[in-house]
Coordinates of C-alpha atoms and ligand atoms in Angstrom, one line a residue:
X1 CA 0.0 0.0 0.0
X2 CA 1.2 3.7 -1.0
X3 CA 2.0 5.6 2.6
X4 CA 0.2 8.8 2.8
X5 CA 2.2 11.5 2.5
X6 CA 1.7 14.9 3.9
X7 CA 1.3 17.3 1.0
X8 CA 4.1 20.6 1.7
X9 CA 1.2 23.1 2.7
X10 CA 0.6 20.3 5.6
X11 CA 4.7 20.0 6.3
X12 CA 4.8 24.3 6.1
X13 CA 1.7 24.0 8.4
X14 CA 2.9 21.6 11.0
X15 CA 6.5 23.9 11.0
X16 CA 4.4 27.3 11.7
X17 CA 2.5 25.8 14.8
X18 CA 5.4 24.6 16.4
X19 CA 6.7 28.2 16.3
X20 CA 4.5 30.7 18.8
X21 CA 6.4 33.4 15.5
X22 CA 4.7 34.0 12.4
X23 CA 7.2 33.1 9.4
X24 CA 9.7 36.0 9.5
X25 CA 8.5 38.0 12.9
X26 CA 11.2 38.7 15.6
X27 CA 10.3 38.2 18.8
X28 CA 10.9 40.9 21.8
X29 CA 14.0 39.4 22.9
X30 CA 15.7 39.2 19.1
X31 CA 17.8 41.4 17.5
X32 CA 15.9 44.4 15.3
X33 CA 18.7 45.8 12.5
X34 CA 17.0 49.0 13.0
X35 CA 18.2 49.3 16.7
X36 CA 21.4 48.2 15.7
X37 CA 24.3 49.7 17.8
X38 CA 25.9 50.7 13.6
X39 CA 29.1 50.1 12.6
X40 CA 32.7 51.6 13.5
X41 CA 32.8 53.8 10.3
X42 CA 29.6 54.9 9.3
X43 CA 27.6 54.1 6.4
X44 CA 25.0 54.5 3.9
X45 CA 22.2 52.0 4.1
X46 CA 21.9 49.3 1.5
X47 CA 18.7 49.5 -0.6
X48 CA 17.4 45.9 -0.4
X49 CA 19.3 44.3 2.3
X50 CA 19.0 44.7 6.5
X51 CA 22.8 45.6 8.0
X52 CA 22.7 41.6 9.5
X53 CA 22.3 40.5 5.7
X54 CA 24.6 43.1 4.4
X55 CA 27.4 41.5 7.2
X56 CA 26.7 38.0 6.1
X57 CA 27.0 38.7 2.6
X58 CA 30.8 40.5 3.6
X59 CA 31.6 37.6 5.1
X60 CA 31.0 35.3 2.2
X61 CA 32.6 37.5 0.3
X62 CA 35.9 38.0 2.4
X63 CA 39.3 35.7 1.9
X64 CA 39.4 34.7 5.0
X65 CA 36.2 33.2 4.6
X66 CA 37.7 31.5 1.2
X67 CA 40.4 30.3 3.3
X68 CA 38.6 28.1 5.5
X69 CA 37.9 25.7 2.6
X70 CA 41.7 24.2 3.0
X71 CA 42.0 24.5 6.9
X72 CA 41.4 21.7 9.3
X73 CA 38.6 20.8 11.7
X74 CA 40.3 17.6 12.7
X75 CA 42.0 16.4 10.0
X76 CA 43.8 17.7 7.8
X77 CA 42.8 18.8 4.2
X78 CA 44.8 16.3 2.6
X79 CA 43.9 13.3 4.6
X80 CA 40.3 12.6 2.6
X81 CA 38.3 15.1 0.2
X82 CA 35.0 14.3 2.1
X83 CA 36.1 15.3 5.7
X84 CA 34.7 18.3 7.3
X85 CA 37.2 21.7 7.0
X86 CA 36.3 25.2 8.6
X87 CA 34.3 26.1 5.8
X88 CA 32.0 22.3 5.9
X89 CA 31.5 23.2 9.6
X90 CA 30.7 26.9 9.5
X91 CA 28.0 25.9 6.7
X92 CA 27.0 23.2 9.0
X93 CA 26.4 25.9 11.9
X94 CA 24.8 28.4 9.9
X95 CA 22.5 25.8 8.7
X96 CA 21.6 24.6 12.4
X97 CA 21.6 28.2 13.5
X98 CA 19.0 29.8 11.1
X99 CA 16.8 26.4 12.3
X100 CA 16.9 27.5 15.5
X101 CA 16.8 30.8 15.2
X102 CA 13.3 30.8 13.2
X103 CA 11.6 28.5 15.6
X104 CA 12.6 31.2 18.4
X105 CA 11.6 34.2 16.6
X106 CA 15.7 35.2 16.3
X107 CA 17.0 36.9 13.6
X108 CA 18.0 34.4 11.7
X109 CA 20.2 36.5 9.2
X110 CA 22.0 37.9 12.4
X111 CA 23.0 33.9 13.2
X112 CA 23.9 33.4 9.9
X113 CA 26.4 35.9 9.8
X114 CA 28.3 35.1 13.0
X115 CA 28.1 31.4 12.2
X116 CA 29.6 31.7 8.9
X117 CA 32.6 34.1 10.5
X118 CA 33.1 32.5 13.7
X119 CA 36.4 30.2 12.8
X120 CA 37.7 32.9 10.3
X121 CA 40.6 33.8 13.1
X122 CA 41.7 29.6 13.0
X123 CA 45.2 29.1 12.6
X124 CA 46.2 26.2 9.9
X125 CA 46.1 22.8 11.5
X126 CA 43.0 23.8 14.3
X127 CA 43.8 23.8 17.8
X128 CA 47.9 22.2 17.3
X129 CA 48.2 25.1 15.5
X130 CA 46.7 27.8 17.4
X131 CA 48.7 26.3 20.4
X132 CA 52.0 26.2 18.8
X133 CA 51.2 29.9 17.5
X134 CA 50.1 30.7 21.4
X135 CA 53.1 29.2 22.4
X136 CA 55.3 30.9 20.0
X137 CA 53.7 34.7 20.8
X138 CA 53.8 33.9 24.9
X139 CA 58.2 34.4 24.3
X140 CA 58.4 30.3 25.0
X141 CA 60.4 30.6 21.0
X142 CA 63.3 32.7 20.5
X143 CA 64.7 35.9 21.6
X144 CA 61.7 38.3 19.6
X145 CA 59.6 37.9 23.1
X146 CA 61.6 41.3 23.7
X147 CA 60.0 43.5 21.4
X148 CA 57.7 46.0 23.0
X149 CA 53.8 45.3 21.8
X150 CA 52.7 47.8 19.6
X151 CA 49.5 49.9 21.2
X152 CA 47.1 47.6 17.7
X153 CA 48.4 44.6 19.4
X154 CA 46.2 42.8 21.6
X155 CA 48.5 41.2 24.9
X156 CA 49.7 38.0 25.2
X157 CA 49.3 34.9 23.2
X158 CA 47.2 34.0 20.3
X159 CA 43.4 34.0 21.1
X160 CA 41.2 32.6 18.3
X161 CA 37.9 34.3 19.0
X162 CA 39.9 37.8 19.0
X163 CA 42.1 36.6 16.0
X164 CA 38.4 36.6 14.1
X165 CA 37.2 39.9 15.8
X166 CA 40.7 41.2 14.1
X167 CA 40.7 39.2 10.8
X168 CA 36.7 40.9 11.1
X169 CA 37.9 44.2 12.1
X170 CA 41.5 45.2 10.9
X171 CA 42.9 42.4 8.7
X172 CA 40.9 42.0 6.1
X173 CA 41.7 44.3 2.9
X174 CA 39.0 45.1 0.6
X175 CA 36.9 48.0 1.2
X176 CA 38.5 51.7 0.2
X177 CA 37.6 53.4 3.2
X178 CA 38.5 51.3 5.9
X179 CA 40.8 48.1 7.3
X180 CA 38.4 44.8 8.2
X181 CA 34.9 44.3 6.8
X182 CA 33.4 47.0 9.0
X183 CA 30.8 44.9 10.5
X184 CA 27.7 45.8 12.9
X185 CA 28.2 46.0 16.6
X186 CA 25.8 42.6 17.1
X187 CA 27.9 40.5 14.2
X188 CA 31.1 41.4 16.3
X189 CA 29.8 40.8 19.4
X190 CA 29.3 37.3 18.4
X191 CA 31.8 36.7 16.8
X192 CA 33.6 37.6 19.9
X193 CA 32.7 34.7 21.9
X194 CA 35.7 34.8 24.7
X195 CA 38.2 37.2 25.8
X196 CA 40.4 37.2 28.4
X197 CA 40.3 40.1 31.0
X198 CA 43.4 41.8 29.7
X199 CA 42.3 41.4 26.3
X200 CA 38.6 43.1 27.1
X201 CA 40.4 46.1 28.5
X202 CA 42.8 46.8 25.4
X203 CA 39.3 46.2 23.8
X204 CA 37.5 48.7 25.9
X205 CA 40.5 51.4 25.9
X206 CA 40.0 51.6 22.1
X207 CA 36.4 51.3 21.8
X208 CA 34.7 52.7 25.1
X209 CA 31.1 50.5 25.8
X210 CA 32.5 48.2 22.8
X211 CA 32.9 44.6 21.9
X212 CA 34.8 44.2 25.3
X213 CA 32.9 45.7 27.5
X214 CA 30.6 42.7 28.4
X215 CA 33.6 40.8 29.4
X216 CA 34.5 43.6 32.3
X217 CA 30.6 44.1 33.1
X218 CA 30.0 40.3 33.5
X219 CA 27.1 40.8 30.4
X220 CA 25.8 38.1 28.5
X221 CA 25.7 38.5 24.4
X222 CA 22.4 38.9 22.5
X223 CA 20.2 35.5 21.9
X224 CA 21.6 35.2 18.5
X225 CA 25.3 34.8 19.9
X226 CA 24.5 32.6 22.5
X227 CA 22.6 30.5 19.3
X228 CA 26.1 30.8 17.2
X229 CA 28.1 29.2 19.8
X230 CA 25.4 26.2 21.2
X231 CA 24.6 25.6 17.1
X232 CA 28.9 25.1 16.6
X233 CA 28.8 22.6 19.5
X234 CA 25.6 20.9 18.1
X235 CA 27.5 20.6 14.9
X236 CA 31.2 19.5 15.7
X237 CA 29.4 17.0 17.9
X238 CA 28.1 15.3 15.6
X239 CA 30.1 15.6 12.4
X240 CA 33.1 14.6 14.4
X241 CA 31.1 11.1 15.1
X242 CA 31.0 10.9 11.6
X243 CA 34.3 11.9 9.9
X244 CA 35.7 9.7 12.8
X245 CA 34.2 6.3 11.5
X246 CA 34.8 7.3 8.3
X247 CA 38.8 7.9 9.4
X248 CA 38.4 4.5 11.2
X249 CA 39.4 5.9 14.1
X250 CA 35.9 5.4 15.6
X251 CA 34.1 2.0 15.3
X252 CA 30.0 2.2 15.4
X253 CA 30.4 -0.8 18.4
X254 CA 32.9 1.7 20.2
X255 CA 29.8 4.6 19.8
X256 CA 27.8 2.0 21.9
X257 CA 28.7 3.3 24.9
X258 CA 27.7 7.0 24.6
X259 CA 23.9 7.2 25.2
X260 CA 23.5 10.3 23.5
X261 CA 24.2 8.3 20.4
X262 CA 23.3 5.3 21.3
X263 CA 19.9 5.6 22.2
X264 CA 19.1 7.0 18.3
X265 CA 21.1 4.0 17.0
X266 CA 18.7 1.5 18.7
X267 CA 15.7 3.8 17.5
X268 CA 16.4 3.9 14.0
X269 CA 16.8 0.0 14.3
X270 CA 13.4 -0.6 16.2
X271 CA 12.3 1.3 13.2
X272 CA 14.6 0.2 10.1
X273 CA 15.9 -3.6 11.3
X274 CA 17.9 -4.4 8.5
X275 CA 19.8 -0.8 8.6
X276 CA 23.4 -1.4 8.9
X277 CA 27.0 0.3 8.2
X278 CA 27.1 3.8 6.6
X279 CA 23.0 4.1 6.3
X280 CA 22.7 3.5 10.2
X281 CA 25.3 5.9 11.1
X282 CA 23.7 8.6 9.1
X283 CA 20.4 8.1 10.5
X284 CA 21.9 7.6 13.9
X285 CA 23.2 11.0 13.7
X286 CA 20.7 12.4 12.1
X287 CA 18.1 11.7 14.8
X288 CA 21.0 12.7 17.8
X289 CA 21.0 16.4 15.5
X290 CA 17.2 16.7 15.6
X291 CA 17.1 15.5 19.4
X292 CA 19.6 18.1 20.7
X293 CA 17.8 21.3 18.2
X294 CA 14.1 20.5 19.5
X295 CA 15.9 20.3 23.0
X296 CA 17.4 23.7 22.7
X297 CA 14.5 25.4 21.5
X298 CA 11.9 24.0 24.2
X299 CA 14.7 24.3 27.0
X300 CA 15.2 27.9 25.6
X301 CA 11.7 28.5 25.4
X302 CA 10.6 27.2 28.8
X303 CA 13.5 29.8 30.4
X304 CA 12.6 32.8 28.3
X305 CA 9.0 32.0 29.8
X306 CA 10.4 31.5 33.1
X307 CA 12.3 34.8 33.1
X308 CA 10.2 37.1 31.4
X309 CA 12.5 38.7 29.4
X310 CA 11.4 40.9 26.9
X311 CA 14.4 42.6 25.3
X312 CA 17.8 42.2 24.2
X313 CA 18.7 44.8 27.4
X314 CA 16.9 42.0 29.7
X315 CA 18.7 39.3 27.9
X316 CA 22.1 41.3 28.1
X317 CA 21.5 41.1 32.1
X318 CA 20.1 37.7 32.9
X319 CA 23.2 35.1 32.5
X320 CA 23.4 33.0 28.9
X321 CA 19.6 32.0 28.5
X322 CA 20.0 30.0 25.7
X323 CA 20.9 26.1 25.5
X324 CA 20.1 22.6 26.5
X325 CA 17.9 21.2 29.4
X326 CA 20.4 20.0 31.9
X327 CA 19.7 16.4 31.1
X328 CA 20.9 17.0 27.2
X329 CA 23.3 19.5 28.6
X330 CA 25.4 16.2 30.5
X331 CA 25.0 14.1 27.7
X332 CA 26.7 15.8 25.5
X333 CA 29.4 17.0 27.6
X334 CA 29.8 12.7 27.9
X335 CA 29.9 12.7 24.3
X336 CA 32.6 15.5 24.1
X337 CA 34.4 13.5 26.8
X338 CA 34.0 10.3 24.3
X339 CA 35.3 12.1 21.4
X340 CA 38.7 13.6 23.7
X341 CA 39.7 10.4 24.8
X342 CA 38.7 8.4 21.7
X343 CA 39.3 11.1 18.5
X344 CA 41.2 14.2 19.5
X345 CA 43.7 12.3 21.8
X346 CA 44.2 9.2 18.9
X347 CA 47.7 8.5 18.6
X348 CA 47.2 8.9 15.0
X349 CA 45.7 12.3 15.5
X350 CA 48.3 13.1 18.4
X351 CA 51.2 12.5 15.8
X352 CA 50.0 15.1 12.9
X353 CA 48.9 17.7 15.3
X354 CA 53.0 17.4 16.7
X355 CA 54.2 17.9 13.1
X356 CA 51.5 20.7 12.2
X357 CA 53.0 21.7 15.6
X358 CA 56.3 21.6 14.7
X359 CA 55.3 23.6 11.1
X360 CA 53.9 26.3 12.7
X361 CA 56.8 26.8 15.3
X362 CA 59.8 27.0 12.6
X363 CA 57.6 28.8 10.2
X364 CA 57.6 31.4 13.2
X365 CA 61.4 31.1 14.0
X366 CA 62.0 31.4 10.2
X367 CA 60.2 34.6 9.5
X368 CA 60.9 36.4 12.7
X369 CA 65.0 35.6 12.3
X370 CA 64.9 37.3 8.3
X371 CA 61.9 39.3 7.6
X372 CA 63.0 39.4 4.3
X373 CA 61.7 35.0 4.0
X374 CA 58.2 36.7 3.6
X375 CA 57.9 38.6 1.1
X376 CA 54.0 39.4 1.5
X377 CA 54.8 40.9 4.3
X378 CA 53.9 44.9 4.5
X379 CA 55.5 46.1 7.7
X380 CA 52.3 48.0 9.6
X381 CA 52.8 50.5 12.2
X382 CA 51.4 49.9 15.6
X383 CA 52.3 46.1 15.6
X384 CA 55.1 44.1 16.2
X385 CA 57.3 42.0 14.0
X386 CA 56.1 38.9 16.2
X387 CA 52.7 39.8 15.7
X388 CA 52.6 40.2 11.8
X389 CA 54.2 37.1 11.6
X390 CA 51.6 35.4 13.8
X391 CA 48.7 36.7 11.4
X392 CA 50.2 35.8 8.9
X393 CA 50.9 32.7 9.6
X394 CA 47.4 32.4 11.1
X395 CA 46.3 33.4 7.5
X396 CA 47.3 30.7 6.5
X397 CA 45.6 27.3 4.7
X398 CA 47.0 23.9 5.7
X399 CA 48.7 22.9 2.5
X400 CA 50.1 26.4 2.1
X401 CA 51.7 26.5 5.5
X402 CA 53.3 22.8 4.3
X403 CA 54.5 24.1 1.4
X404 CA 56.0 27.2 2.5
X405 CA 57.6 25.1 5.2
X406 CA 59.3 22.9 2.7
X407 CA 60.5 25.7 1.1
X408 CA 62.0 27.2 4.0
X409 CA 63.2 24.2 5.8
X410 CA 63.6 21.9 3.2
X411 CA 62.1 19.0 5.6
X412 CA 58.6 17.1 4.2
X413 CA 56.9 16.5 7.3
X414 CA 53.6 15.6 5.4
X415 CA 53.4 13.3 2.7
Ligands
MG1 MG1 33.5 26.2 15.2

């Protein structure tokens, strides 16, 4: 017997009554473009698009943005064409951020736009190679440490969330006018998820009630940040479960013993017996992703209720609103534990992130010894040499930082 399908006007029906929103309308606690806090250098308005949209589309269009196609999430570029890279997972955010967003009235182009720039300050390599470059800026790598910091130079090491702020704010070069991409206040804010204390007062000095300033005031970010950064846990989550079976690093038996994952993977059998390998994965995941979004939005819901917020100032005061129910809240912090032990921390993992390690520190060495190896490089006032040579090196795509490596060192580290 043919099932009986719901026709699309029941599907766009059945969507709209689980939303308390009509299609499109923001709800009191979103944030409205026109009570946008602007940008740093003022502008005209564009004709057909809201400032959220006009940021997203300026971060499509940006190279760092470009960029993240050939730098890692966990593996590197070169180890398979169908892994996740920064761009994969940004799209994968976006996407699960907009979901979200429209079921609780957010603005949804607002989410878009910090999703898709969110990883744009990543190093090469992800996390070996923000460490190594951390390390490298913290004075732990040659005798450069000495150099006074230039008053554009944030303090200390290398911070990722303020590397994207900067990349965001100062290092792109496109637009006549101005350094960066000259985004709205609410884009940056989101974009600039943490910031060390130090950091959030060089922040504040040189923008007074700025992107730093909810770091000093204890202040939570609008709804729409909170959404960027639950939606990029949602997604690594999950699309590091599946880029680790396909490694074979991860077995589906080994997956058995995290319940967030394993409770889906004996639904979708109950429902599908005969479902096996790749197919039963997929679904597996599939139903873990829709679990942990309706689970955000009801938990979220149930608190906004609870609280009675009704602005973004109310949100701004109340601590981070949105997010799990506690009981999804500890089981995916199990399944992050799962995938440290069992993915991040694989000796095969553990033995490319000490050679993308080892790239990043010589590359450093290299071009802070003879300026004159980097011949991109346009010596700016109000930085220091270290510092230019950490964004450029954090500029840089996996394969590029291998090559240029070979070239300077004349070692192959990577096959
Ligand atoms: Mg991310």
């Amino acid at each position: 017997m043919t099932p009986v399908l719901p026709t699309l006007a029941q599907e766009a029906a059945a969507a709209a009554g689980a939303s308390p929103w009509p299609c499109g309308a923001l709800a009191p606690w979103a944030c409205d473009p026109a009570c946008s806090r602007g940008r740093r250098h003022p502008e005209a308005p564009a004709p057909t698009r809201n400032p959220f949209q006009r940021d997203r589309d300026r971060v499509i269009h940006s190279t760092a943005f470009r960029r993240l196609v050939y730098k890692t999430q966990v593996f590197l570029n070169h180890e398979g064409d169908l892994f996740r890279t920064r761009l994969t997972h940004s799209l994968e955010v976006a996407q699960l951020g907009r979901s979200i967003a429209r079921a609780l009235g957010l603005h949804e182009d607002l989410v878009e736009a910090i999703a898709l720039a969110h990883d744009l300050g990543h190093t090469p390599f992800g996390h070996a190679g923000q460490d190594a470059l951390n390390a490298c800026l913290l004075g732990q790598e040659g005798p450069w440490a000495a150099e006074p910091r230039g008053p554009d130079e944030p303090h200390g090491g290398f911070e990722h969330n303020l590397q994207s702020l900067r990349v965001v704010d100062e290092l792109e070069e496109r637009y006549p006018e101005f350094d960066g991409l000259n985004l709205c206040f609410e884009t940056r804010e989101g974009i600039l998820k943490h910031c060390s204390h130090a950091n959030a007062e060089w922040l504040e000095a040189r923008e007074p009630g700025g992107v730093g300033a909810r770091f000093l005031r204890g202040e939570s970010p609008s709804l729409e940040a909170q959404l960027a950064n639950v939606a990029d846990e949602i997604a690594y989550n999950a699309h590091d479960i599946d880029d680790g079976v396909r490694s074979g690093l991860l077995t589906l038996e080994q997956l058995e013993q995290v319940e967030l994952f394993d409770i889906h993977r004996r639904e979708a059998l109950a429902q599908h017996p005969h479902l096996t390998g790749r197919r039963l994965l997929y679904e597996a995941i599939r139903r873990m992703l829709s679990a942990q979004v309706y689970d955000v939005i009801a938990a979220t819901r149930a608190v906004l209720h609870a609280t009675g917020v009704c602005s973004v100032a109310d949100v701004r005061a109340q601590p981070p609103l949105l997010g799990f129910s506690p009981s999804m809240r500890e089981a995916s912090a199990r399944l992050k534990r799962f995938l440290l032990v069992n993915l991040y921390r694989h000796p095969q993992v553990m033995q490319t992130t000490a050679r993308a390690r080892q790239v990043v520190a010589d590359l450093y060495r290299a071009y802070c010894a003879d300026p004159a190896r980097l011949p991109g490089l346009r010596r700016r006032a109000g930085l220091s040499l270290r510092r230019q040579v950490a964004d450029h090196i954090a500029g840089m795509t996996d394969r590029y930082a291998i090559r240029e490596h070979e070239r300077l060192s004349g070692q192959r580290l990577f096959a």
